[in-house]
């Protein structure tokens, strides 16, 4: 029994890493659907989100069963409690990738991102993908130092958001109200996606060290 | 020891209800600051958010200590696990109230909400407040039936959001790009606030019945 319990614990981490890969693909495809106005990719992200939601339910149930049946302590308790939070974060990240794909679908065959803000969103997409990769690596390698990088990278997202607000609120900007609303909401979705990646890092640090970092570098995501 | 443990469990529920009251006040004041362009109220909500974040940390720590030291099972395990999720939901609701207050502060002494959308946001504010009250009551009275109402009320928020998008995207609308961006983001904040209230209801049902409701009525908040 005890040994199958340890297998289950290892299995949880593996499934979290698997969930991270699914989120990575979802965000990659969502950004492509947005930048290239690719309807097929957008549809794939939107319909694929159900898989992440199902994994969320399944893993949360598994963690709660472990808590109830095995009453883990110390480091093992930390793994289960962290896992409950991390599955939630990944599920939300999947939802946000789907929100981005839905805006791409809504504007198809037009591009949702105005031409002059394309570089801004390409960079935003690059950072979002980098962050989910960092989160995945820190999780699979239990590396608290790697996790600390997440908060640093996240600061760049805030800079990109300020930049696109400057563009759309400039009185000489040529975009429509609809363009501006899309940009504002897309920016919000990318920002929240990255906040959740930071939260995964925060939980990983807790998992590894037993202490959650606090302070300004760690936004409450 | 066992008796102080039960006191601690009761204490957790009491503190959750206290947190709900703080969130209710925060949202009430945030909406007032927004509708009346009231800078003092906006500042109060923004600075008051630190208290909710501190309560989040404190309660989460308390729950994890209980899990580690007491290894609760069955209904008691459900209380602790639900509490971990509910404190998180309330902390996010506090953040969202602060986001609303920040937009009110940014536009002061102007009104962030365009005149023609004031009734829409007054109704949105009323529903948000009603939802946090429902969440609080279901939590304090462990009433799963009351919690079911949350998902029903939440549907009205989606209707209000569709309505204000119709207004700002109408080609004859007189508002500026800035107005439209504010409306889109404010709508998103109210919507997410209400989603989190639904999630509190969902967790309360789990707490009471041991089974989380699934299906269309229960958005993954």
Tab-separated table of C-alpha atoms in Angstrom:
chain	number	residue	atom	x	y	z
A	1	UNK	CA	0.000	0.000	0.000
A	2	UNK	CA	2.729	2.391	1.031
A	3	UNK	CA	4.600	1.783	-2.192
A	4	UNK	CA	1.587	2.349	-4.424
A	5	UNK	CA	1.088	5.542	-2.408
A	6	UNK	CA	4.552	6.784	-3.404
A	7	UNK	CA	3.847	5.820	-6.989
A	8	UNK	CA	0.702	7.913	-6.820
A	9	UNK	CA	2.667	10.885	-5.501
A	10	UNK	CA	5.184	10.612	-8.338
A	11	UNK	CA	2.296	10.201	-10.742
A	12	UNK	CA	0.827	13.501	-9.605
A	13	UNK	CA	3.998	15.430	-10.433
A	14	UNK	CA	4.182	13.671	-13.814
A	15	UNK	CA	0.604	14.613	-14.576
A	16	UNK	CA	1.257	18.215	-13.595
A	17	UNK	CA	4.175	18.320	-16.023
A	18	UNK	CA	1.893	16.803	-18.670
A	19	UNK	CA	-0.709	19.485	-17.938
A	20	UNK	CA	2.012	22.125	-18.343
A	21	UNK	CA	2.809	20.743	-21.799
A	22	UNK	CA	-0.847	20.922	-22.799
A	23	UNK	CA	-1.011	24.539	-21.577
A	24	UNK	CA	2.160	25.347	-23.496
A	25	UNK	CA	0.672	23.969	-26.711
A	26	UNK	CA	-2.633	25.742	-26.074
A	27	UNK	CA	-0.927	29.103	-25.620
A	28	UNK	CA	1.375	28.574	-28.579
A	29	UNK	CA	-1.566	27.755	-30.848
A	30	UNK	CA	-3.733	30.539	-29.386
A	31	UNK	CA	-1.029	33.108	-30.162
A	32	UNK	CA	-0.594	31.720	-33.677
A	33	UNK	CA	-4.346	31.816	-34.280
A	34	UNK	CA	-4.311	35.444	-33.123
A	35	UNK	CA	-1.290	36.714	-35.039
A	36	UNK	CA	-2.055	34.802	-38.256
A	37	UNK	CA	-5.875	34.917	-38.064
A	38	UNK	CA	-5.826	31.110	-38.243
A	39	UNK	CA	-9.344	29.793	-37.659
A	40	UNK	CA	-8.384	26.096	-37.543
A	41	UNK	CA	-5.859	26.718	-34.772
A	42	UNK	CA	-8.349	28.867	-32.873
A	43	UNK	CA	-10.973	26.116	-33.000
A	44	UNK	CA	-8.413	23.537	-31.853
A	45	UNK	CA	-7.515	25.594	-28.773
A	46	UNK	CA	-11.149	26.247	-27.886
A	47	UNK	CA	-12.238	22.619	-28.189
A	48	UNK	CA	-9.015	21.344	-26.585
A	49	UNK	CA	-9.730	23.302	-23.398
A	50	UNK	CA	-12.191	20.643	-22.241
A	51	UNK	CA	-9.282	18.209	-21.889
A	52	UNK	CA	-7.516	20.558	-19.477
A	53	UNK	CA	-10.691	21.054	-17.464
A	54	UNK	CA	-11.134	17.279	-17.231
A	55	UNK	CA	-7.524	16.852	-16.069
A	56	UNK	CA	-8.156	19.563	-13.477
A	57	UNK	CA	-11.129	17.657	-12.047
A	58	UNK	CA	-9.309	14.326	-12.203
A	59	UNK	CA	-6.102	15.489	-10.534
A	60	UNK	CA	-7.877	17.491	-7.866
A	61	UNK	CA	-9.937	14.428	-7.004
A	62	UNK	CA	-6.787	12.305	-6.874
A	63	UNK	CA	-5.102	14.779	-4.494
A	64	UNK	CA	-8.111	14.948	-2.201
A	65	UNK	CA	-8.316	11.157	-2.097
A	66	UNK	CA	-4.640	10.983	-1.163
A	67	UNK	CA	-5.171	13.537	1.603
A	68	UNK	CA	-8.128	11.611	2.952
A	69	UNK	CA	-6.737	8.082	2.658
A	70	UNK	CA	-3.029	8.542	3.334
A	71	UNK	CA	-2.875	11.630	5.554
A	72	UNK	CA	0.536	12.608	4.168
A	73	UNK	CA	2.826	14.780	6.315
A	74	UNK	CA	5.788	17.130	5.805
A	75	UNK	CA	7.225	17.113	2.274
A	76	UNK	CA	4.569	14.745	0.970
A	77	UNK	CA	1.785	16.913	2.314
A	78	UNK	CA	3.440	19.864	0.586
A	79	UNK	CA	3.417	18.017	-2.735
A	80	UNK	CA	-0.301	17.264	-2.522
A	81	UNK	CA	-1.320	20.727	-1.337
A	82	UNK	CA	0.863	22.419	-3.957
A	83	UNK	CA	-0.527	20.128	-6.629
A	84	UNK	CA	-4.109	21.169	-5.778
A	85	UNK	CA	-3.135	24.790	-6.399
A	86	UNK	CA	-1.006	24.119	-9.464
A	87	UNK	CA	-3.728	22.145	-11.313
A	88	UNK	CA	-6.031	25.093	-10.700
A	89	UNK	CA	-3.469	27.552	-12.086
A	90	UNK	CA	-2.930	25.431	-15.217
A	91	UNK	CA	-6.670	25.065	-15.778
A	92	UNK	CA	-7.043	28.872	-15.611
A	93	UNK	CA	-4.115	29.304	-18.017
A	94	UNK	CA	-5.910	26.989	-20.433
A	95	UNK	CA	-9.088	29.066	-20.089
A	96	UNK	CA	-7.132	32.238	-20.872
A	97	UNK	CA	-5.531	30.671	-23.969
A	98	UNK	CA	-9.075	29.752	-25.060
A	99	UNK	CA	-10.246	33.363	-24.446
A	100	UNK	CA	-7.471	34.581	-26.761
A	101	UNK	CA	-8.442	32.025	-29.416
A	102	UNK	CA	-12.094	33.118	-29.123
A	103	UNK	CA	-11.189	36.714	-29.958
A	104	UNK	CA	-9.164	35.443	-32.956
A	105	UNK	CA	-12.223	33.426	-34.068
A	106	UNK	CA	-14.601	36.341	-33.531
A	107	UNK	CA	-12.595	38.612	-35.856
A	108	UNK	CA	-11.767	35.977	-38.489
A	109	UNK	CA	-10.994	36.469	-41.414
A	110	UNK	CA	-9.792	39.853	-40.137
A	111	UNK	CA	-6.826	40.072	-37.741
A	112	UNK	CA	-7.856	40.949	-34.186
A	113	UNK	CA	-4.487	42.596	-33.509
A	114	UNK	CA	-4.032	45.923	-35.331
A	115	UNK	CA	-0.971	45.935	-37.633
A	116	UNK	CA	0.951	48.513	-35.572
A	117	UNK	CA	0.623	46.401	-32.411
A	118	UNK	CA	1.653	43.101	-33.972
A	119	UNK	CA	5.274	43.302	-32.677
A	120	UNK	CA	3.914	44.048	-29.196
A	121	UNK	CA	1.717	40.945	-29.202
A	122	UNK	CA	4.382	38.738	-30.799
A	123	UNK	CA	6.648	39.677	-27.895
A	124	UNK	CA	3.826	39.141	-25.381
A	125	UNK	CA	3.219	35.684	-26.871
A	126	UNK	CA	6.923	34.853	-26.712
A	127	UNK	CA	7.094	35.790	-23.019
A	128	UNK	CA	3.909	33.871	-22.160
A	129	UNK	CA	5.327	30.753	-23.802
A	130	UNK	CA	8.695	31.205	-22.088
A	131	UNK	CA	6.933	31.517	-18.735
A	132	UNK	CA	4.952	28.316	-19.071
A	133	UNK	CA	8.178	26.545	-20.112
A	134	UNK	CA	9.961	27.936	-17.034
A	135	UNK	CA	7.061	26.815	-14.869
A	136	UNK	CA	7.211	23.344	-16.379
A	137	UNK	CA	10.962	22.997	-15.878
A	138	UNK	CA	10.884	24.223	-12.284
A	139	UNK	CA	8.119	21.752	-11.598
A	140	UNK	CA	9.769	18.739	-13.226
A	141	UNK	CA	13.180	19.530	-11.707
A	142	UNK	CA	11.960	20.952	-8.374
A	143	UNK	CA	14.210	23.908	-8.997
A	144	UNK	CA	13.342	26.874	-6.769
A	145	UNK	CA	16.003	29.105	-8.346
A	146	UNK	CA	14.516	28.678	-11.808
A	147	UNK	CA	11.145	29.597	-10.358
A	148	UNK	CA	12.510	32.925	-9.148
A	149	UNK	CA	13.149	33.905	-12.796
A	150	UNK	CA	9.401	33.852	-13.438
A	151	UNK	CA	8.751	36.997	-11.397
A	152	UNK	CA	11.518	38.817	-13.281
A	153	UNK	CA	10.205	37.869	-16.723
A	154	UNK	CA	6.698	38.829	-15.620
A	155	UNK	CA	7.787	42.458	-15.174
A	156	UNK	CA	8.317	42.663	-18.966
A	157	UNK	CA	4.637	41.888	-19.515
A	158	UNK	CA	3.640	44.976	-17.543
A	159	UNK	CA	5.945	47.060	-19.744
A	160	UNK	CA	4.335	45.663	-22.914
A	161	UNK	CA	0.875	46.411	-21.579
A	162	UNK	CA	1.807	50.021	-20.777
A	163	UNK	CA	3.201	50.297	-24.298
A	164	UNK	CA	0.029	49.121	-26.043
A	165	UNK	CA	-2.151	51.368	-23.877
A	166	UNK	CA	-0.010	54.322	-24.972
A	167	UNK	CA	-0.614	53.374	-28.587
A	168	UNK	CA	-4.379	52.861	-28.446
A	169	UNK	CA	-5.017	55.940	-26.285
A	170	UNK	CA	-2.968	58.246	-28.511
A	171	UNK	CA	-5.350	60.722	-30.145
A	172	UNK	CA	-3.714	60.179	-33.534
A	173	UNK	CA	-4.185	56.425	-33.448
A	174	UNK	CA	-6.014	55.124	-36.533
A	175	UNK	CA	-7.667	52.064	-34.962
A	176	UNK	CA	-11.369	51.613	-34.242
A	177	UNK	CA	-13.076	51.297	-30.867
A	178	UNK	CA	-13.393	47.571	-31.537
A	179	UNK	CA	-9.642	47.303	-32.132
A	180	UNK	CA	-8.947	49.105	-28.869
A	181	UNK	CA	-11.308	46.891	-26.884
A	182	UNK	CA	-9.722	43.759	-28.382
A	183	UNK	CA	-6.242	45.013	-27.531
A	184	UNK	CA	-7.223	45.871	-23.952
A	185	UNK	CA	-8.839	42.481	-23.317
A	186	UNK	CA	-6.129	40.478	-25.096
A	187	UNK	CA	-3.512	42.308	-23.041
A	188	UNK	CA	-5.420	41.450	-19.890
A	189	UNK	CA	-5.606	37.761	-20.854
A	190	UNK	CA	-1.870	37.539	-21.549
A	191	UNK	CA	-1.124	39.387	-18.318
A	192	UNK	CA	-3.279	37.017	-16.253
A	193	UNK	CA	-1.808	33.977	-18.014
A	194	UNK	CA	1.647	35.148	-16.936
A	195	UNK	CA	0.446	35.912	-13.385
A	196	UNK	CA	-0.722	32.306	-13.112
A	197	UNK	CA	2.676	31.078	-14.330
A	198	UNK	CA	4.250	33.150	-11.539
A	199	UNK	CA	1.842	31.504	-9.100
A	200	UNK	CA	2.958	28.066	-10.298
A	201	UNK	CA	6.536	29.139	-9.565
A	202	UNK	CA	5.477	30.358	-6.132
A	203	UNK	CA	3.858	26.989	-5.378
A	204	UNK	CA	6.924	25.161	-6.653
A	205	UNK	CA	9.111	27.103	-4.228
A	206	UNK	CA	6.736	26.107	-1.452
A	207	UNK	CA	6.891	22.519	-2.621
A	208	UNK	CA	10.694	22.543	-2.590
A	209	UNK	CA	11.485	24.664	0.454
A	210	UNK	CA	8.325	24.559	2.549
A	211	UNK	CA	8.099	28.363	2.607
A	212	UNK	CA	6.077	30.470	0.186
A	213	UNK	CA	7.953	33.594	-0.945
A	214	UNK	CA	6.253	36.882	-0.185
A	215	UNK	CA	6.932	40.479	-1.078
A	216	UNK	CA	6.672	42.742	-4.076
A	217	UNK	CA	8.349	40.356	-6.493
A	218	UNK	CA	5.522	37.905	-5.974
A	219	UNK	CA	2.243	39.313	-7.193
A	220	UNK	CA	-0.808	37.629	-5.726
A	221	UNK	CA	-1.752	35.796	-8.848
B	1	UNK	CA	-5.927	18.895	22.065
B	2	UNK	CA	-8.874	17.440	20.181
B	3	UNK	CA	-11.183	20.131	21.505
B	4	UNK	CA	-8.870	23.004	20.583
B	5	UNK	CA	-8.726	21.378	17.133
B	6	UNK	CA	-12.497	21.660	16.771
B	7	UNK	CA	-12.339	25.244	17.962
B	8	UNK	CA	-9.787	25.904	15.253
B	9	UNK	CA	-12.070	24.370	12.609
B	10	UNK	CA	-14.975	26.550	13.725
B	11	UNK	CA	-12.601	29.499	13.797
B	12	UNK	CA	-11.736	28.930	10.144
B	13	UNK	CA	-15.367	29.157	9.034
B	14	UNK	CA	-15.837	32.293	11.144
B	15	UNK	CA	-12.803	33.896	9.568
B	16	UNK	CA	-14.051	32.998	6.088
B	17	UNK	CA	-17.348	34.719	6.857
B	18	UNK	CA	-15.371	37.711	8.158
B	19	UNK	CA	-13.371	37.750	4.919
B	20	UNK	CA	-16.639	37.683	2.961
B	21	UNK	CA	-17.804	40.784	4.852
B	22	UNK	CA	-14.563	42.593	4.016
B	23	UNK	CA	-14.971	41.663	0.343
B	24	UNK	CA	-18.587	42.863	0.419
B	25	UNK	CA	-17.507	46.258	1.802
B	26	UNK	CA	-14.629	46.469	-0.674
B	27	UNK	CA	-16.942	45.848	-3.637
B	28	UNK	CA	-19.624	48.194	-2.321
B	29	UNK	CA	-17.095	50.998	-1.900
B	30	UNK	CA	-15.370	50.236	-5.201
B	31	UNK	CA	-18.694	50.533	-7.051
B	32	UNK	CA	-19.520	53.779	-5.234
B	33	UNK	CA	-16.088	55.200	-6.052
B	34	UNK	CA	-16.705	54.279	-9.686
B	35	UNK	CA	-20.258	55.557	-10.093
B	36	UNK	CA	-19.770	58.748	-8.039
B	37	UNK	CA	-16.113	59.408	-8.964
B	38	UNK	CA	-15.331	59.351	-5.245
B	39	UNK	CA	-11.564	59.510	-4.752
B	40	UNK	CA	-11.614	58.958	-0.975
B	41	UNK	CA	-13.591	55.725	-1.349
B	42	UNK	CA	-11.328	54.563	-4.162
B	43	UNK	CA	-8.214	55.120	-2.026
B	44	UNK	CA	-9.835	53.272	0.885
B	45	UNK	CA	-10.537	50.203	-1.253
B	46	UNK	CA	-7.034	50.201	-2.744
B	47	UNK	CA	-5.234	50.517	0.589
B	48	UNK	CA	-7.677	48.155	2.328
B	49	UNK	CA	-6.801	45.336	-0.071
B	50	UNK	CA	-3.593	44.613	1.874
B	51	UNK	CA	-5.747	43.468	4.801
B	52	UNK	CA	-7.457	40.851	2.613
B	53	UNK	CA	-4.124	39.641	1.258
B	54	UNK	CA	-2.810	39.297	4.815
B	55	UNK	CA	-5.904	37.324	5.843
B	56	UNK	CA	-5.407	35.092	2.811
B	57	UNK	CA	-1.821	34.265	3.888
B	58	UNK	CA	-2.838	33.809	7.516
B	59	UNK	CA	-5.808	31.525	6.861
B	60	UNK	CA	-4.027	29.457	4.258
B	61	UNK	CA	-1.190	28.897	6.712
B	62	UNK	CA	-3.676	27.937	9.411
B	63	UNK	CA	-5.354	25.384	7.117
B	64	UNK	CA	-2.065	23.825	6.065
B	65	UNK	CA	-0.989	23.548	9.717
B	66	UNK	CA	-4.255	21.812	10.532
B	67	UNK	CA	-3.754	19.372	7.650
B	68	UNK	CA	-0.212	18.620	8.763
B	69	UNK	CA	-0.803	18.387	12.505
B	70	UNK	CA	-4.308	16.914	12.747
B	71	UNK	CA	-4.691	14.905	9.553
B	72	UNK	CA	-8.448	15.547	9.453
B	73	UNK	CA	-10.664	13.071	7.592
B	74	UNK	CA	-14.135	13.048	5.963
B	75	UNK	CA	-16.226	16.154	6.676
B	76	UNK	CA	-13.432	17.859	8.556
B	77	UNK	CA	-10.983	17.315	5.733
B	78	UNK	CA	-13.590	18.802	3.392
B	79	UNK	CA	-13.830	21.938	5.536
B	80	UNK	CA	-10.083	22.507	5.486
B	81	UNK	CA	-9.654	21.791	1.775
B	82	UNK	CA	-12.650	23.959	0.858
B	83	UNK	CA	-11.361	26.737	3.094
B	84	UNK	CA	-8.016	26.784	1.251
B	85	UNK	CA	-9.892	27.372	-1.999
B	86	UNK	CA	-12.393	29.841	-0.576
B	87	UNK	CA	-9.741	32.127	0.975
B	88	UNK	CA	-8.099	32.238	-2.420
B	89	UNK	CA	-11.391	33.157	-4.132
B	90	UNK	CA	-12.062	35.948	-1.631
B	91	UNK	CA	-8.529	37.319	-1.986
B	92	UNK	CA	-9.009	37.481	-5.774
B	93	UNK	CA	-12.391	39.183	-5.326
B	94	UNK	CA	-10.650	41.794	-3.174
B	95	UNK	CA	-8.025	42.306	-5.904
B	96	UNK	CA	-10.766	42.814	-8.488
B	97	UNK	CA	-12.576	45.377	-6.304
B	98	UNK	CA	-9.217	47.187	-6.027
B	99	UNK	CA	-8.798	47.067	-9.837
B	100	UNK	CA	-12.199	48.761	-10.198
B	101	UNK	CA	-11.236	51.412	-7.622
B	102	UNK	CA	-7.951	52.012	-9.475
B	103	UNK	CA	-9.798	52.844	-12.696
B	104	UNK	CA	-12.061	55.226	-10.713
B	105	UNK	CA	-8.920	56.879	-9.269
B	106	UNK	CA	-7.204	57.068	-12.651
B	107	UNK	CA	-10.106	59.016	-14.188
B	108	UNK	CA	-10.854	61.241	-11.177
B	109	UNK	CA	-12.288	63.929	-11.182
B	110	UNK	CA	-13.943	62.598	-14.367
B	111	UNK	CA	-16.311	59.621	-14.225
B	112	UNK	CA	-14.791	56.436	-15.656
B	113	UNK	CA	-18.246	55.125	-16.628
B	114	UNK	CA	-19.808	56.981	-19.576
B	115	UNK	CA	-23.191	58.540	-18.700
B	116	UNK	CA	-25.183	56.261	-21.029
B	117	UNK	CA	-23.744	53.138	-19.395
B	118	UNK	CA	-24.301	54.231	-15.812
B	119	UNK	CA	-27.515	52.175	-15.392
B	120	UNK	CA	-25.672	49.121	-16.755
B	121	UNK	CA	-22.883	49.441	-14.194
B	122	UNK	CA	-25.244	50.270	-11.333
B	123	UNK	CA	-27.003	46.987	-12.088
B	124	UNK	CA	-23.688	45.149	-12.433
B	125	UNK	CA	-22.628	46.528	-9.033
B	126	UNK	CA	-25.928	45.485	-7.461
B	127	UNK	CA	-25.544	41.916	-8.729
B	128	UNK	CA	-21.911	41.684	-7.626
B	129	UNK	CA	-22.890	42.779	-4.139
B	130	UNK	CA	-25.828	40.387	-4.054
B	131	UNK	CA	-23.549	37.534	-5.087
B	132	UNK	CA	-21.007	38.096	-2.357
B	133	UNK	CA	-23.882	38.289	0.151
B	134	UNK	CA	-25.254	34.977	-1.157
B	135	UNK	CA	-21.793	33.443	-0.910
B	136	UNK	CA	-21.451	34.675	2.651
B	137	UNK	CA	-24.839	33.323	3.727
B	138	UNK	CA	-24.298	29.931	2.125
B	139	UNK	CA	-20.960	29.722	3.869
B	140	UNK	CA	-22.172	30.738	7.300
B	141	UNK	CA	-25.289	28.547	7.086
B	142	UNK	CA	-23.755	25.657	5.085
B	143	UNK	CA	-26.706	25.941	2.758
B	144	UNK	CA	-26.114	24.155	-0.548
B	145	UNK	CA	-29.493	25.240	-1.957
B	146	UNK	CA	-28.694	28.916	-1.476
B	147	UNK	CA	-25.374	28.310	-3.237
B	148	UNK	CA	-27.211	27.044	-6.328
B	149	UNK	CA	-28.771	30.501	-6.739
B	150	UNK	CA	-25.328	31.952	-7.409
B	151	UNK	CA	-24.999	30.316	-10.809
B	152	UNK	CA	-28.453	31.620	-11.800
B	153	UNK	CA	-27.700	35.219	-10.789
B	154	UNK	CA	-24.348	34.985	-12.578
B	155	UNK	CA	-26.110	34.536	-15.924
B	156	UNK	CA	-27.441	38.105	-15.607
B	157	UNK	CA	-23.881	39.428	-15.551
B	158	UNK	CA	-23.215	37.922	-18.971
B	159	UNK	CA	-26.323	39.666	-20.283
B	160	UNK	CA	-25.160	43.017	-18.930
B	161	UNK	CA	-21.754	42.549	-20.511
B	162	UNK	CA	-23.267	41.768	-23.909
B	163	UNK	CA	-25.392	44.902	-23.514
B	164	UNK	CA	-22.499	47.238	-22.856
B	165	UNK	CA	-20.470	45.760	-25.717
B	166	UNK	CA	-23.403	46.510	-28.026
B	167	UNK	CA	-23.361	50.118	-26.836
B	168	UNK	CA	-19.627	50.791	-27.149
B	169	UNK	CA	-19.258	49.012	-30.498
B	170	UNK	CA	-22.189	50.862	-32.082
B	171	UNK	CA	-20.837	53.122	-34.797
B	172	UNK	CA	-22.966	56.019	-33.571
B	173	UNK	CA	-21.655	55.821	-30.014
B	174	UNK	CA	-20.264	59.164	-28.809
B	175	UNK	CA	-17.672	57.833	-26.323
B	176	UNK	CA	-13.890	57.957	-26.749
B	177	UNK	CA	-11.511	55.013	-27.164
B	178	UNK	CA	-10.497	55.526	-23.539
B	179	UNK	CA	-14.135	55.248	-22.434
B	180	UNK	CA	-14.532	52.017	-24.389
B	181	UNK	CA	-11.375	50.487	-22.940
B	182	UNK	CA	-12.481	51.400	-19.415
B	183	UNK	CA	-15.903	49.859	-19.982
B	184	UNK	CA	-14.414	46.646	-21.412
B	185	UNK	CA	-11.973	46.201	-18.526
B	186	UNK	CA	-14.466	47.202	-15.824
B	187	UNK	CA	-16.947	44.714	-17.272
B	188	UNK	CA	-14.290	42.026	-17.191
B	189	UNK	CA	-13.470	42.791	-13.530
B	190	UNK	CA	-17.121	42.599	-12.484
B	191	UNK	CA	-17.570	39.398	-14.470
B	192	UNK	CA	-14.555	37.748	-12.841
B	193	UNK	CA	-15.656	38.939	-9.383
B	194	UNK	CA	-18.978	37.193	-9.924
B	195	UNK	CA	-17.262	34.049	-11.300
B	196	UNK	CA	-15.291	33.845	-8.065
B	197	UNK	CA	-18.498	34.176	-6.035
B	198	UNK	CA	-19.881	31.230	-8.016
B	199	UNK	CA	-16.707	29.295	-7.189
B	200	UNK	CA	-17.249	30.004	-3.480
B	201	UNK	CA	-20.734	28.562	-3.859
B	202	UNK	CA	-19.308	25.531	-5.629
B	203	UNK	CA	-16.843	24.966	-2.797
B	204	UNK	CA	-19.595	25.398	-0.235
B	205	UNK	CA	-21.610	22.665	-1.921
B	206	UNK	CA	-18.552	20.426	-1.768
B	207	UNK	CA	-18.135	21.303	1.878
B	208	UNK	CA	-21.742	20.445	2.659
B	209	UNK	CA	-22.353	17.430	0.424
B	210	UNK	CA	-18.885	16.090	-0.371
B	211	UNK	CA	-19.559	16.343	-4.116
B	212	UNK	CA	-18.649	19.278	-6.315
B	213	UNK	CA	-21.390	20.150	-8.822
B	214	UNK	CA	-20.358	19.999	-12.456
B	215	UNK	CA	-22.027	20.919	-15.709
B	216	UNK	CA	-22.970	24.016	-17.611
B	217	UNK	CA	-24.467	25.854	-14.682
B	218	UNK	CA	-21.097	25.817	-12.966
B	219	UNK	CA	-18.526	27.803	-14.887
B	220	UNK	CA	-14.955	26.905	-13.991
B	221	UNK	CA	-14.254	30.078	-12.115
